[in-house]
PDB file of C-alpha atoms and ligand atoms in Angstrom:
ATOM      1  CA  MET A1374      24.161  57.403  41.683  1.00 50.00           C
ATOM      2  CA  SER A1375      26.474  56.453  38.809  1.00 49.00           C
ATOM      3  CA  ASP A1376      29.351  58.721  37.682  1.00 50.00           C
ATOM      4  CA  ALA A1377      27.633  59.330  34.356  1.00 53.00           C
ATOM      5  CA  ALA A1378      24.428  60.382  36.098  1.00 51.00           C
ATOM      6  CA  ALA A1379      26.337  62.553  38.566  1.00 47.00           C
ATOM      7  CA  SER A1380      27.648  64.808  35.813  1.00 60.00           C
ATOM      8  CA  ARG A1381      24.144  65.428  34.490  1.00 82.00           C
ATOM      9  CA  ARG A1382      20.887  66.933  35.630  1.00 91.00           C
ATOM     10  CA  PHE A1383      19.041  64.992  38.331  1.00 96.00           C
ATOM     11  CA  SER A1384      16.825  62.477  36.583  1.00 97.00           C
ATOM     12  CA  ILE A1385      14.461  59.612  37.233  1.00 98.00           C
ATOM     13  CA  GLY A1386      14.140  56.523  35.056  1.00 97.00           C
ATOM     14  CA  LEU A1387      10.498  55.463  35.339  1.00 98.00           C
ATOM     15  CA  THR A1388       9.720  51.917  34.301  1.00 98.00           C
ATOM     16  CA  GLY A1389       7.303  49.031  34.827  1.00 97.00           C
ATOM     17  CA  GLY A1390       5.801  46.130  32.934  1.00 96.00           C
ATOM     18  CA  ILE A1391       3.141  46.512  30.280  1.00 96.00           C
ATOM     19  CA  GLY A1392      -0.044  47.968  31.769  1.00 96.00           C
ATOM     20  CA  SER A1393       1.561  48.613  35.159  1.00 97.00           C
ATOM     21  CA  GLY A1394       0.631  52.312  35.114  1.00 97.00           C
ATOM     22  CA  LYS A1395       3.804  54.062  33.896  1.00 97.00           C
ATOM     23  CA  THR A1396       1.932  56.678  31.879  1.00 96.00           C
ATOM     24  CA  THR A1397      -0.521  57.316  34.710  1.00 97.00           C
ATOM     25  CA  VAL A1398       2.290  57.904  37.226  1.00 98.00           C
ATOM     26  CA  ALA A1399       4.377  59.931  34.756  1.00 98.00           C
ATOM     27  CA  ASP A1400       1.430  62.240  34.110  1.00 98.00           C
ATOM     28  CA  MET A1401       0.956  62.723  37.856  1.00 98.00           C
ATOM     29  CA  LEU A1402       4.635  63.644  38.299  1.00 98.00           C
ATOM     30  CA  GLN A1403       4.399  66.028  35.359  1.00 98.00           C
ATOM     31  CA  ALA A1404       1.338  67.696  36.915  1.00 98.00           C
ATOM     32  CA  ARG A1405       3.498  68.365  39.993  1.00 98.00           C
ATOM     33  CA  GLY A1406       6.264  70.020  37.957  1.00 98.00           C
ATOM     34  CA  ALA A1407       8.517  67.251  36.601  1.00 98.00           C
ATOM     35  CA  ALA A1408       9.651  67.336  32.954  1.00 97.00           C
ATOM     36  CA  LEU A1409       8.786  64.170  31.010  1.00 97.00           C
ATOM     37  CA  VAL A1410      10.797  62.543  28.247  1.00 97.00           C
ATOM     38  CA  ASP A1411       8.791  59.550  27.004  1.00 95.00           C
ATOM     39  CA  THR A1412      11.027  57.164  25.054  1.00 94.00           C
ATOM     40  CA  ASP A1413       8.021  55.175  23.808  1.00 91.00           C
ATOM     41  CA  LEU A1414       6.512  58.321  22.350  1.00 93.00           C
ATOM     42  CA  ILE A1415       9.866  59.151  20.747  1.00 96.00           C
ATOM     43  CA  ALA A1416      10.036  55.643  19.257  1.00 93.00           C
ATOM     44  CA  HIS A1417       6.503  56.086  17.880  1.00 94.00           C
ATOM     45  CA  GLN A1418       7.404  59.435  16.332  1.00 96.00           C
ATOM     46  CA  LEU A1419      10.528  57.975  14.735  1.00 97.00           C
ATOM     47  CA  THR A1420       8.429  55.241  13.096  1.00 97.00           C
ATOM     48  CA  ALA A1421       5.444  57.458  12.173  1.00 97.00           C
ATOM     49  CA  PRO A1422       4.931  58.674   8.567  1.00 97.00           C
ATOM     50  CA  GLY A1423       7.994  60.747   7.646  1.00 96.00           C
ATOM     51  CA  GLY A1424       9.789  59.652  10.843  1.00 97.00           C
ATOM     52  CA  ALA A1425      13.575  59.635  10.932  1.00 96.00           C
ATOM     53  CA  ALA A1426      13.743  55.823  11.224  1.00 97.00           C
ATOM     54  CA  ILE A1427      11.593  55.083   8.164  1.00 97.00           C
ATOM     55  CA  PRO A1428      14.352  55.140   5.493  1.00 97.00           C
ATOM     56  CA  ALA A1429      16.501  52.725   7.542  1.00 96.00           C
ATOM     57  CA  ILE A1430      13.516  50.438   8.209  1.00 97.00           C
ATOM     58  CA  ARG A1431      12.761  50.337   4.487  1.00 96.00           C
ATOM     59  CA  ALA A1432      16.406  49.550   3.694  1.00 96.00           C
ATOM     60  CA  GLN A1433      16.670  46.877   6.398  1.00 94.00           C
ATOM     61  CA  PHE A1434      13.253  45.156   6.109  1.00 96.00           C
ATOM     62  CA  GLY A1435      11.742  46.265   2.795  1.00 96.00           C
ATOM     63  CA  ASP A1436       8.553  48.078   1.790  1.00 96.00           C
ATOM     64  CA  ALA A1437       6.412  45.225   3.134  1.00 96.00           C
ATOM     65  CA  PHE A1438       6.993  46.553   6.633  1.00 97.00           C
ATOM     66  CA  LEU A1439       5.627  49.993   5.819  1.00 97.00           C
ATOM     67  CA  ALA A1440       1.906  50.760   5.990  1.00 96.00           C
ATOM     68  CA  ALA A1441       0.066  52.634   3.241  1.00 95.00           C
ATOM     69  CA  ASP A1442       0.591  55.956   5.053  1.00 96.00           C
ATOM     70  CA  GLY A1443       4.377  55.426   5.176  1.00 96.00           C
ATOM     71  CA  ALA A1444       4.572  54.563   8.884  1.00 97.00           C
ATOM     72  CA  MET A1445       6.209  51.369  10.084  1.00 97.00           C
ATOM     73  CA  ASP A1446       3.593  48.592  10.054  1.00 97.00           C
ATOM     74  CA  ARG A1447       3.728  47.930  13.803  1.00 92.00           C
ATOM     75  CA  VAL A1448       1.490  44.858  13.788  1.00 91.00           C
ATOM     76  CA  ARG A1449       3.478  43.191  11.038  1.00 95.00           C
ATOM     77  CA  MET A1450       6.780  44.119  12.662  1.00 95.00           C
ATOM     78  CA  ARG A1451       5.667  42.789  16.051  1.00 88.00           C
ATOM     79  CA  GLU A1452       4.670  39.442  14.500  1.00 90.00           C
ATOM     80  CA  TYR A1453       7.948  39.271  12.589  1.00 94.00           C
ATOM     81  CA  VAL A1454      10.015  40.043  15.679  1.00 90.00           C
ATOM     82  CA  PHE A1455       8.268  37.204  17.529  1.00 84.00           C
ATOM     83  CA  THR A1456       8.924  34.668  14.775  1.00 91.00           C
ATOM     84  CA  GLU A1457      12.287  35.654  13.215  1.00 91.00           C
ATOM     85  CA  PRO A1458      15.218  35.303  15.655  1.00 87.00           C
ATOM     86  CA  THR A1459      17.424  38.065  14.189  1.00 94.00           C
ATOM     87  CA  ALA A1460      14.679  40.618  13.589  1.00 95.00           C
ATOM     88  CA  LYS A1461      14.631  42.090  17.083  1.00 90.00           C
ATOM     89  CA  ALA A1462      18.350  42.874  17.072  1.00 92.00           C
ATOM     90  CA  ARG A1463      18.121  44.322  13.546  1.00 94.00           C
ATOM     91  CA  LEU A1464      15.218  46.567  14.501  1.00 95.00           C
ATOM     92  CA  GLU A1465      16.977  47.671  17.682  1.00 90.00           C
ATOM     93  CA  ALA A1466      20.142  48.460  15.720  1.00 93.00           C
ATOM     94  CA  VAL A1467      18.072  50.860  13.630  1.00 94.00           C
ATOM     95  CA  LEU A1468      15.999  52.363  16.424  1.00 93.00           C
ATOM     96  CA  HIS A1469      18.222  52.551  19.492  1.00 89.00           C
ATOM     97  CA  PRO A1470      20.800  55.089  18.259  1.00 92.00           C
ATOM     98  CA  LEU A1471      17.981  57.306  16.953  1.00 95.00           C
ATOM     99  CA  ILE A1472      15.999  56.983  20.188  1.00 93.00           C
ATOM    100  CA  ARG A1473      19.148  57.809  22.173  1.00 90.00           C
ATOM    101  CA  SER A1474      19.972  60.965  20.236  1.00 94.00           C
ATOM    102  CA  GLU A1475      16.360  62.156  20.158  1.00 95.00           C
ATOM    103  CA  THR A1476      16.017  61.460  23.894  1.00 95.00           C
ATOM    104  CA  GLU A1477      19.133  63.500  24.687  1.00 94.00           C
ATOM    105  CA  ARG A1478      17.873  66.345  22.536  1.00 95.00           C
ATOM    106  CA  ALA A1479      14.505  66.335  24.339  1.00 95.00           C
ATOM    107  CA  ALA A1480      16.240  66.128  27.737  1.00 95.00           C
ATOM    108  CA  ALA A1481      18.465  69.119  26.939  1.00 94.00           C
ATOM    109  CA  GLU A1482      15.385  71.192  26.104  1.00 94.00           C
ATOM    110  CA  ALA A1483      13.160  69.987  28.944  1.00 93.00           C
ATOM    111  CA  LYS A1484      12.128  72.440  31.661  1.00 92.00           C
ATOM    112  CA  GLY A1485      10.873  71.282  35.037  1.00 95.00           C
ATOM    113  CA  THR A1486      11.894  70.610  38.612  1.00 96.00           C
ATOM    114  CA  TYR A1487      13.631  67.383  37.535  1.00 97.00           C
ATOM    115  CA  LEU A1488      13.656  65.061  34.547  1.00 97.00           C
ATOM    116  CA  VAL A1489      11.612  61.873  34.257  1.00 98.00           C
ATOM    117  CA  PHE A1490      12.569  59.474  31.474  1.00 97.00           C
ATOM    118  CA  VAL A1491       9.745  57.001  30.827  1.00 97.00           C
ATOM    119  CA  VAL A1492      11.527  53.841  29.648  1.00 95.00           C
ATOM    120  CA  PRO A1493       9.399  50.684  29.404  1.00 93.00           C
ATOM    121  CA  LEU A1494      12.431  48.408  28.930  1.00 90.00           C
ATOM    122  CA  LEU A1495      14.842  50.201  31.289  1.00 94.00           C
ATOM    123  CA  VAL A1496      15.766  47.071  33.230  1.00 94.00           C
ATOM    124  CA  GLU A1497      16.217  45.031  30.041  1.00 89.00           C
ATOM    125  CA  SER A1498      18.379  47.630  28.291  1.00 83.00           C
ATOM    126  CA  GLY A1499      21.358  47.792  30.666  1.00 76.00           C
ATOM    127  CA  SER A1500      22.697  51.221  29.800  1.00 84.00           C
ATOM    128  CA  TRP A1501      19.684  53.167  31.029  1.00 89.00           C
ATOM    129  CA  LYS A1502      20.388  52.433  34.652  1.00 90.00           C
ATOM    130  CA  GLN A1503      23.711  54.310  34.308  1.00 91.00           C
ATOM    131  CA  ARG A1504      22.020  57.249  32.605  1.00 92.00           C
ATOM    132  CA  VAL A1505      19.626  58.162  35.424  1.00 96.00           C
ATOM    133  CA  SER A1506      20.056  59.216  39.039  1.00 96.00           C
ATOM    134  CA  ARG A1507      17.321  56.921  40.363  1.00 97.00           C
ATOM    135  CA  VAL A1508      15.124  54.125  39.035  1.00 98.00           C
ATOM    136  CA  LEU A1509      11.407  54.288  39.857  1.00 98.00           C
ATOM    137  CA  VAL A1510       9.430  51.099  39.258  1.00 98.00           C
ATOM    138  CA  VAL A1511       5.639  51.131  38.957  1.00 98.00           C
ATOM    139  CA  ASP A1512       4.681  47.735  40.299  1.00 98.00           C
ATOM    140  CA  CYS A1513       1.523  45.648  40.252  1.00 97.00           C
ATOM    141  CA  SER A1514       0.634  41.978  40.181  1.00 97.00           C
ATOM    142  CA  GLU A1515       0.657  40.048  36.912  1.00 96.00           C
ATOM    143  CA  GLN A1516      -3.091  39.513  37.226  1.00 96.00           C
ATOM    144  CA  THR A1517      -3.630  43.271  37.398  1.00 97.00           C
ATOM    145  CA  GLN A1518      -1.365  43.819  34.357  1.00 96.00           C
ATOM    146  CA  ILE A1519      -3.287  41.239  32.330  1.00 97.00           C
ATOM    147  CA  ARG A1520      -6.678  42.653  33.319  1.00 96.00           C
ATOM    148  CA  ARG A1521      -5.690  46.241  32.458  1.00 95.00           C
ATOM    149  CA  VAL A1522      -4.039  45.430  29.136  1.00 96.00           C
ATOM    150  CA  MET A1523      -6.903  43.157  28.038  1.00 96.00           C
ATOM    151  CA  SER A1524      -9.533  45.769  28.824  1.00 94.00           C
ATOM    152  CA  ARG A1525      -7.566  48.534  27.113  1.00 92.00           C
ATOM    153  CA  SER A1526      -6.332  46.751  23.985  1.00 90.00           C
ATOM    154  CA  GLY A1527      -8.585  43.831  23.183  1.00 87.00           C
ATOM    155  CA  LEU A1528      -5.581  41.476  23.229  1.00 92.00           C
ATOM    156  CA  SER A1529      -6.228  37.953  24.511  1.00 95.00           C
ATOM    157  CA  GLU A1530      -4.786  36.741  27.797  1.00 96.00           C
ATOM    158  CA  SER A1531      -2.249  34.565  25.972  1.00 95.00           C
ATOM    159  CA  GLN A1532      -1.132  37.507  23.811  1.00 92.00           C
ATOM    160  CA  VAL A1533      -0.631  39.646  26.913  1.00 95.00           C
ATOM    161  CA  ARG A1534       1.259  36.822  28.614  1.00 96.00           C
ATOM    162  CA  ALA A1535       3.531  36.475  25.556  1.00 91.00           C
ATOM    163  CA  ILE A1536       4.415  40.182  25.741  1.00 90.00           C
ATOM    164  CA  MET A1537       5.029  39.894  29.481  1.00 94.00           C
ATOM    165  CA  ALA A1538       7.252  36.846  28.960  1.00 93.00           C
ATOM    166  CA  ALA A1539       9.471  38.916  26.637  1.00 87.00           C
ATOM    167  CA  GLN A1540       9.910  41.574  29.352  1.00 92.00           C
ATOM    168  CA  ALA A1541      11.904  41.420  32.581  1.00 95.00           C
ATOM    169  CA  SER A1542      10.105  39.661  35.419  1.00 96.00           C
ATOM    170  CA  ARG A1543       8.458  41.545  38.242  1.00 96.00           C
ATOM    171  CA  LEU A1544      11.265  40.481  40.583  1.00 96.00           C
ATOM    172  CA  GLU A1545      14.009  41.594  38.190  1.00 96.00           C
ATOM    173  CA  ARG A1546      12.416  45.021  37.947  1.00 97.00           C
ATOM    174  CA  LEU A1547      12.006  45.338  41.705  1.00 97.00           C
ATOM    175  CA  ALA A1548      15.652  44.369  42.190  1.00 96.00           C
ATOM    176  CA  ALA A1549      16.690  47.314  39.984  1.00 96.00           C
ATOM    177  CA  ALA A1550      14.456  49.838  41.779  1.00 97.00           C
ATOM    178  CA  ASP A1551      15.531  52.692  44.017  1.00 98.00           C
ATOM    179  CA  ASP A1552      11.859  53.584  44.517  1.00 98.00           C
ATOM    180  CA  VAL A1553       8.664  51.591  44.007  1.00 98.00           C
ATOM    181  CA  ILE A1554       5.069  52.714  43.505  1.00 98.00           C
ATOM    182  CA  ASP A1555       2.480  50.070  44.318  1.00 98.00           C
ATOM    183  CA  ASN A1556      -0.224  50.329  41.645  1.00 98.00           C
ATOM    184  CA  ASP A1557      -2.417  47.371  42.504  1.00 97.00           C
ATOM    185  CA  GLY A1558      -4.972  49.641  44.120  1.00 94.00           C
ATOM    186  CA  ASP A1559      -7.258  52.287  42.648  1.00 94.00           C
ATOM    187  CA  ALA A1560      -6.046  55.568  41.177  1.00 94.00           C
ATOM    188  CA  LEU A1561      -6.620  57.406  44.471  1.00 96.00           C
ATOM    189  CA  ALA A1562      -4.100  55.158  46.201  1.00 97.00           C
ATOM    190  CA  LEU A1563      -1.444  56.579  43.880  1.00 98.00           C
ATOM    191  CA  VAL A1564      -1.806  60.150  45.145  1.00 98.00           C
ATOM    192  CA  PRO A1565       0.041  59.921  48.496  1.00 98.00           C
ATOM    193  CA  GLN A1566       2.756  57.740  46.961  1.00 98.00           C
ATOM    194  CA  VAL A1567       3.332  60.170  44.098  1.00 98.00           C
ATOM    195  CA  ASP A1568       3.222  63.162  46.461  1.00 98.00           C
ATOM    196  CA  ARG A1569       5.864  61.608  48.697  1.00 98.00           C
ATOM    197  CA  LEU A1570       8.224  60.717  45.841  1.00 98.00           C
ATOM    198  CA  HIS A1571       7.753  64.071  44.141  1.00 98.00           C
ATOM    199  CA  ALA A1572       8.789  65.836  47.360  1.00 98.00           C
ATOM    200  CA  LEU A1573      11.827  63.571  47.631  1.00 98.00           C
ATOM    201  CA  TYR A1574      12.843  64.110  43.994  1.00 98.00           C
ATOM    202  CA  ALA A1575      12.355  67.889  44.185  1.00 98.00           C
ATOM    203  CA  SER A1576      14.628  68.101  47.229  1.00 97.00           C
ATOM    204  CA  LEU A1577      17.261  65.782  45.720  1.00 97.00           C
ATOM    205  CA  ALA A1578      17.185  67.808  42.497  1.00 97.00           C
ATOM    206  CA  ALA A1579      17.632  71.064  44.410  1.00 95.00           C
ATOM    207  CA  ALA A1580      20.665  69.610  46.181  1.00 94.00           C
ATOM    208  CA  HIS A1581      22.083  68.132  42.958  1.00 89.00           C
ATOM    209  CA  ASP A1582      21.666  70.783  40.250  1.00 69.00           C
TER     210      ASP A1582
HETATM  211  P1  ATP B1471       1.912  50.363  28.643  1.00 96.77           P
HETATM  212  O1  ATP B1471       3.114  49.646  29.099  1.00 96.77           O
HETATM  213  O2  ATP B1471       0.980  49.451  27.958  1.00 96.77           O
HETATM  214  O3  ATP B1471       2.191  51.621  27.872  1.00 96.77           O
HETATM  215  P2  ATP B1471       1.514  51.764  31.135  1.00 96.77           P
HETATM  216  O4  ATP B1471       2.422  51.065  32.067  1.00 96.77           O
HETATM  217  O5  ATP B1471       1.936  53.119  30.633  1.00 96.77           O
HETATM  218  O6  ATP B1471       1.088  50.826  29.957  1.00 96.77           O
HETATM  219  P3  ATP B1471      -0.989  53.007  31.847  1.00 96.77           P
HETATM  220  O7  ATP B1471      -1.279  53.327  30.412  1.00 96.77           O
HETATM  221  O8  ATP B1471      -0.689  54.123  32.771  1.00 96.77           O
HETATM  222  O9  ATP B1471       0.151  51.891  31.930  1.00 96.77           O
HETATM  223  O10 ATP B1471      -2.152  52.134  32.492  1.00 96.77           O
HETATM  224  C1  ATP B1471      -2.700  51.018  31.796  1.00 96.77           C
HETATM  225  C2  ATP B1471      -4.230  51.099  31.857  1.00 96.77           C
HETATM  226  O11 ATP B1471      -4.638  50.874  33.213  1.00 96.77           O
HETATM  227  C3  ATP B1471      -4.784  52.455  31.462  1.00 96.77           C
HETATM  228  O12 ATP B1471      -6.003  52.249  30.825  1.00 96.77           O
HETATM  229  C4  ATP B1471      -4.962  53.162  32.803  1.00 96.77           C
HETATM  230  O13 ATP B1471      -5.973  54.125  32.759  1.00 96.77           O
HETATM  231  C5  ATP B1471      -5.314  52.007  33.729  1.00 96.77           C
HETATM  232  N1  ATP B1471      -4.831  52.190  35.110  1.00 96.77           N
HETATM  233  C6  ATP B1471      -3.573  52.472  35.502  1.00 96.77           C
HETATM  234  N2  ATP B1471      -3.483  52.532  36.851  1.00 96.77           N
HETATM  235  C7  ATP B1471      -4.734  52.307  37.317  1.00 96.77           C
HETATM  236  C8  ATP B1471      -5.315  52.223  38.639  1.00 96.77           C
HETATM  237  N3  ATP B1471      -4.585  52.395  39.747  1.00 96.77           N
HETATM  238  N4  ATP B1471      -6.614  51.955  38.730  1.00 96.77           N
HETATM  239  C9  ATP B1471      -7.359  51.745  37.610  1.00 96.77           C
HETATM  240  N5  ATP B1471      -6.896  51.802  36.344  1.00 96.77           N
HETATM  241  C10 ATP B1471      -5.597  52.075  36.191  1.00 96.77           C
END
């Protein structure tokens, strides 16, 4: 555990590649009593109509990146970020401080046996690993990721592969993990794994808090 994490409430950083099953596992932990803080959801809310990031996005990128309802135009922004080298850093400079403060606010209010931060890009973002007590990686093969994301989103295989290529590799994620859930099997195979980790986290939280 890092010093920063030690001074705070016991917390899990839950991560995994696109389509690995982060939301599925997070929901199962929540059903057992964990408190969830979903950084993706927070990012969506910040860029929704009236969201706190919208004025800065307008100032930084212009009205062309806002949809008719006033939300950030996510499709347009994603295409831009893939083609314009500086766009990703500019968008992150707008979003990351807001995500951080909103995440801390949600964490301070969260009830539950322990905290679970759902952070898709935890391994890529450096600082998150210091923020949490343990890193939980939801792992599955690349073939499984591609199949799940294609059937859920209608993206093509090459589009899914492009998103995966912009994320940490499976091995990089596993190297950062304290705990791993294997999600190559069916949903039932998750139950004993989630039960075991929940029991571990509940006892570590009781000893820590
Ligand atoms: P994203 O990174 O895209 O937000 P995620 O990591 O949160 O995805 P989920 O949304 O939990 O992943 O899962 C992706 C899709 O795969 C969902 O449609 C989910 O219902 C399905 N899925 C997840 N795990 C399993 C499983 N073990 N068996 C069958 N389907 C699964």
